[in-house]
């Protein structure tokens, strides 16, 4: 009797059809369903933002009408849950692919912007006056002479 622990009880429960832990029930329920993706994340964030803005708008601006924001939020959340629990995986993945295709340029612009911000924290970016080549110089080196690797032009800048 001393060796009968929780794992043994769980195995016995599975074999006899007894109560499963909640995570296992959810996992079994989601088998064959689409699940979560990038479009669902956007819809859930949109629903949250709409609800928060409608509450803030009614309390801060004293507009009294918050039904439009709440309605948009509830519809976005309902559509996200519809997509999540859908069994038509082909259509849901096509919707997500279309969303990713439409937003690809925006996402790439954000990635480039993040990279530039990170670069500007540790480097100065200068342009050569003769050939317009970008030259990256580490910050904190004082006044230095920079030689353009493309045309060989030399100029003095502060890093």
PDB file of C-alpha atoms in Angstrom, residues 9-134:
ATOM      1  CA  UNK A   9      -3.504   6.255  -9.281  1.00  0.00           C
ATOM      2  CA  UNK A  10      -3.506   8.242 -12.525  1.00  0.00           C
ATOM      3  CA  UNK A  11      -2.614   5.117 -14.510  1.00  0.00           C
ATOM      4  CA  UNK A  12      -5.362   3.154 -12.812  1.00  0.00           C
ATOM      5  CA  UNK A  13      -7.802   5.979 -13.485  1.00  0.00           C
ATOM      6  CA  UNK A  14      -6.903   6.025 -17.177  1.00  0.00           C
ATOM      7  CA  UNK A  15      -7.341   2.316 -17.531  1.00  0.00           C
ATOM      8  CA  UNK A  16     -10.681   2.212 -15.712  1.00  0.00           C
ATOM      9  CA  UNK A  17     -12.076   5.361 -17.399  1.00  0.00           C
ATOM     10  CA  UNK A  18     -12.025   7.440 -14.232  1.00  0.00           C
ATOM     11  CA  UNK A  19     -11.538  11.188 -13.914  1.00  0.00           C
ATOM     12  CA  UNK A  20      -8.741  12.716 -16.038  1.00  0.00           C
ATOM     13  CA  UNK A  21      -6.828  15.829 -15.024  1.00  0.00           C
ATOM     14  CA  UNK A  22      -8.150  18.988 -16.694  1.00  0.00           C
ATOM     15  CA  UNK A  23      -5.130  19.424 -19.001  1.00  0.00           C
ATOM     16  CA  UNK A  24      -5.626  15.957 -20.437  1.00  0.00           C
ATOM     17  CA  UNK A  25      -9.303  16.670 -21.026  1.00  0.00           C
ATOM     18  CA  UNK A  26      -8.443  19.859 -22.893  1.00  0.00           C
ATOM     19  CA  UNK A  27      -5.772  18.047 -24.906  1.00  0.00           C
ATOM     20  CA  UNK A  28      -8.268  15.357 -25.894  1.00  0.00           C
ATOM     21  CA  UNK A  29     -10.872  17.986 -26.788  1.00  0.00           C
ATOM     22  CA  UNK A  30      -8.413  19.858 -29.033  1.00  0.00           C
ATOM     23  CA  UNK A  31      -7.454  16.785 -31.063  1.00  0.00           C
ATOM     24  CA  UNK A  32      -8.461  17.481 -34.677  1.00  0.00           C
ATOM     25  CA  UNK A  33      -9.114  21.173 -34.003  1.00  0.00           C
ATOM     26  CA  UNK A  34      -7.121  24.082 -35.420  1.00  0.00           C
ATOM     27  CA  UNK A  35      -5.766  25.725 -32.263  1.00  0.00           C
ATOM     28  CA  UNK A  36      -4.022  29.077 -31.947  1.00  0.00           C
ATOM     29  CA  UNK A  37      -2.017  31.011 -34.553  1.00  0.00           C
ATOM     30  CA  UNK A  38      -0.831  34.545 -35.356  1.00  0.00           C
ATOM     31  CA  UNK A  39      -4.241  35.745 -36.623  1.00  0.00           C
ATOM     32  CA  UNK A  40      -5.912  34.490 -33.448  1.00  0.00           C
ATOM     33  CA  UNK A  41      -3.353  36.346 -31.339  1.00  0.00           C
ATOM     34  CA  UNK A  42      -4.124  39.538 -33.272  1.00  0.00           C
ATOM     35  CA  UNK A  43      -7.882  39.035 -32.816  1.00  0.00           C
ATOM     36  CA  UNK A  44      -7.524  38.461 -29.069  1.00  0.00           C
ATOM     37  CA  UNK A  45      -5.294  41.531 -28.673  1.00  0.00           C
ATOM     38  CA  UNK A  46      -7.767  43.565 -30.770  1.00  0.00           C
ATOM     39  CA  UNK A  47     -10.634  42.417 -28.545  1.00  0.00           C
ATOM     40  CA  UNK A  48      -8.705  43.342 -25.403  1.00  0.00           C
ATOM     41  CA  UNK A  49      -7.723  46.776 -26.770  1.00  0.00           C
ATOM     42  CA  UNK A  50     -11.295  47.532 -27.911  1.00  0.00           C
ATOM     43  CA  UNK A  51     -12.726  46.638 -24.516  1.00  0.00           C
ATOM     44  CA  UNK A  52     -10.105  48.632 -22.603  1.00  0.00           C
ATOM     45  CA  UNK A  53     -10.523  51.672 -24.863  1.00  0.00           C
ATOM     46  CA  UNK A  54     -14.304  51.552 -24.575  1.00  0.00           C
ATOM     47  CA  UNK A  55     -14.113  51.420 -20.775  1.00  0.00           C
ATOM     48  CA  UNK A  56     -11.495  54.191 -20.648  1.00  0.00           C
ATOM     49  CA  UNK A  57     -13.455  56.254 -23.154  1.00  0.00           C
ATOM     50  CA  UNK A  58     -16.635  56.046 -21.138  1.00  0.00           C
ATOM     51  CA  UNK A  59     -14.978  56.793 -17.793  1.00  0.00           C
ATOM     52  CA  UNK A  60     -12.326  59.352 -18.789  1.00  0.00           C
ATOM     53  CA  UNK A  61     -14.187  61.134 -21.568  1.00  0.00           C
ATOM     54  CA  UNK A  62     -17.609  60.679 -19.927  1.00  0.00           C
ATOM     55  CA  UNK A  63     -19.160  59.580 -23.209  1.00  0.00           C
ATOM     56  CA  UNK A  64     -21.457  56.997 -21.653  1.00  0.00           C
ATOM     57  CA  UNK A  65     -21.539  54.910 -24.845  1.00  0.00           C
ATOM     58  CA  UNK A  66     -19.220  51.952 -24.721  1.00  0.00           C
ATOM     59  CA  UNK A  67     -21.351  49.494 -26.661  1.00  0.00           C
ATOM     60  CA  UNK A  68     -19.493  49.892 -29.990  1.00  0.00           C
ATOM     61  CA  UNK A  69     -16.085  49.050 -28.528  1.00  0.00           C
ATOM     62  CA  UNK A  70     -17.467  46.192 -26.464  1.00  0.00           C
ATOM     63  CA  UNK A  71     -19.352  44.823 -29.479  1.00  0.00           C
ATOM     64  CA  UNK A  72     -16.251  44.906 -31.680  1.00  0.00           C
ATOM     65  CA  UNK A  73     -14.244  43.266 -28.890  1.00  0.00           C
ATOM     66  CA  UNK A  74     -16.780  40.503 -28.342  1.00  0.00           C
ATOM     67  CA  UNK A  75     -17.077  39.828 -32.087  1.00  0.00           C
ATOM     68  CA  UNK A  76     -13.280  39.647 -32.459  1.00  0.00           C
ATOM     69  CA  UNK A  77     -13.047  37.302 -29.469  1.00  0.00           C
ATOM     70  CA  UNK A  78     -15.902  35.129 -30.759  1.00  0.00           C
ATOM     71  CA  UNK A  79     -14.243  34.839 -34.174  1.00  0.00           C
ATOM     72  CA  UNK A  80     -10.911  33.968 -32.531  1.00  0.00           C
ATOM     73  CA  UNK A  81     -12.564  31.171 -30.525  1.00  0.00           C
ATOM     74  CA  UNK A  82     -14.464  29.987 -33.614  1.00  0.00           C
ATOM     75  CA  UNK A  83     -11.152  29.718 -35.484  1.00  0.00           C
ATOM     76  CA  UNK A  84      -9.442  28.046 -32.521  1.00  0.00           C
ATOM     77  CA  UNK A  85     -12.050  25.299 -32.140  1.00  0.00           C
ATOM     78  CA  UNK A  86     -12.708  24.832 -35.864  1.00  0.00           C
ATOM     79  CA  UNK A  87     -12.202  21.393 -37.366  1.00  0.00           C
ATOM     80  CA  UNK A  88     -11.684  22.836 -40.869  1.00  0.00           C
ATOM     81  CA  UNK A  89      -7.931  23.122 -40.518  1.00  0.00           C
ATOM     82  CA  UNK A  90      -7.344  23.768 -44.234  1.00  0.00           C
ATOM     83  CA  UNK A  91      -9.494  26.930 -44.303  1.00  0.00           C
ATOM     84  CA  UNK A  92      -8.101  28.268 -41.011  1.00  0.00           C
ATOM     85  CA  UNK A  93      -4.505  27.790 -42.171  1.00  0.00           C
ATOM     86  CA  UNK A  94      -5.376  29.505 -45.481  1.00  0.00           C
ATOM     87  CA  UNK A  95      -6.814  32.461 -43.519  1.00  0.00           C
ATOM     88  CA  UNK A  96      -3.650  32.650 -41.421  1.00  0.00           C
ATOM     89  CA  UNK A  97      -1.444  32.440 -44.535  1.00  0.00           C
ATOM     90  CA  UNK A  98      -3.416  35.290 -46.142  1.00  0.00           C
ATOM     91  CA  UNK A  99      -3.026  37.372 -42.962  1.00  0.00           C
ATOM     92  CA  UNK A 100       0.726  36.699 -42.892  1.00  0.00           C
ATOM     93  CA  UNK A 101       1.007  37.550 -46.601  1.00  0.00           C
ATOM     94  CA  UNK A 102      -0.808  40.869 -46.119  1.00  0.00           C
ATOM     95  CA  UNK A 103       1.209  41.873 -43.059  1.00  0.00           C
ATOM     96  CA  UNK A 104       4.614  40.600 -44.222  1.00  0.00           C
ATOM     97  CA  UNK A 105       5.899  44.029 -45.315  1.00  0.00           C
ATOM     98  CA  UNK A 106       4.837  45.614 -42.029  1.00  0.00           C
ATOM     99  CA  UNK A 107       6.442  42.842 -39.990  1.00  0.00           C
ATOM    100  CA  UNK A 108       9.670  43.106 -42.000  1.00  0.00           C
ATOM    101  CA  UNK A 109       9.708  46.901 -41.490  1.00  0.00           C
ATOM    102  CA  UNK A 110       9.350  46.394 -37.718  1.00  0.00           C
ATOM    103  CA  UNK A 111      12.179  43.836 -37.724  1.00  0.00           C
ATOM    104  CA  UNK A 112      14.428  46.242 -39.694  1.00  0.00           C
ATOM    105  CA  UNK A 113      13.544  49.107 -37.339  1.00  0.00           C
ATOM    106  CA  UNK A 114      14.402  46.988 -34.266  1.00  0.00           C
ATOM    107  CA  UNK A 115      17.742  46.052 -35.869  1.00  0.00           C
ATOM    108  CA  UNK A 116      18.543  49.710 -36.610  1.00  0.00           C
ATOM    109  CA  UNK A 117      17.699  50.759 -33.048  1.00  0.00           C
ATOM    110  CA  UNK A 118      19.983  48.037 -31.699  1.00  0.00           C
ATOM    111  CA  UNK A 119      22.777  49.106 -34.071  1.00  0.00           C
ATOM    112  CA  UNK A 120      22.455  52.803 -33.172  1.00  0.00           C
ATOM    113  CA  UNK A 121      22.903  51.969 -29.493  1.00  0.00           C
ATOM    114  CA  UNK A 122      26.424  50.620 -30.054  1.00  0.00           C
ATOM    115  CA  UNK A 123      27.529  52.163 -33.383  1.00  0.00           C
ATOM    116  CA  UNK A 124      27.554  55.475 -35.242  1.00  0.00           C
ATOM    117  CA  UNK A 125      26.490  55.120 -38.853  1.00  0.00           C
ATOM    118  CA  UNK A 126      28.191  57.568 -41.226  1.00  0.00           C
ATOM    119  CA  UNK A 127      27.918  58.026 -44.998  1.00  0.00           C
ATOM    120  CA  UNK A 128      30.943  58.570 -47.168  1.00  0.00           C
ATOM    121  CA  UNK A 129      30.749  62.028 -48.777  1.00  0.00           C
ATOM    122  CA  UNK A 130      32.033  60.827 -52.146  1.00  0.00           C
ATOM    123  CA  UNK A 131      30.313  57.455 -52.728  1.00  0.00           C
ATOM    124  CA  UNK A 132      27.463  57.458 -50.107  1.00  0.00           C
ATOM    125  CA  UNK A 133      28.613  54.125 -48.668  1.00  0.00           C
ATOM    126  CA  UNK A 134      27.344  53.508 -45.126  1.00  0.00           C
TER     127      UNK A 134
END
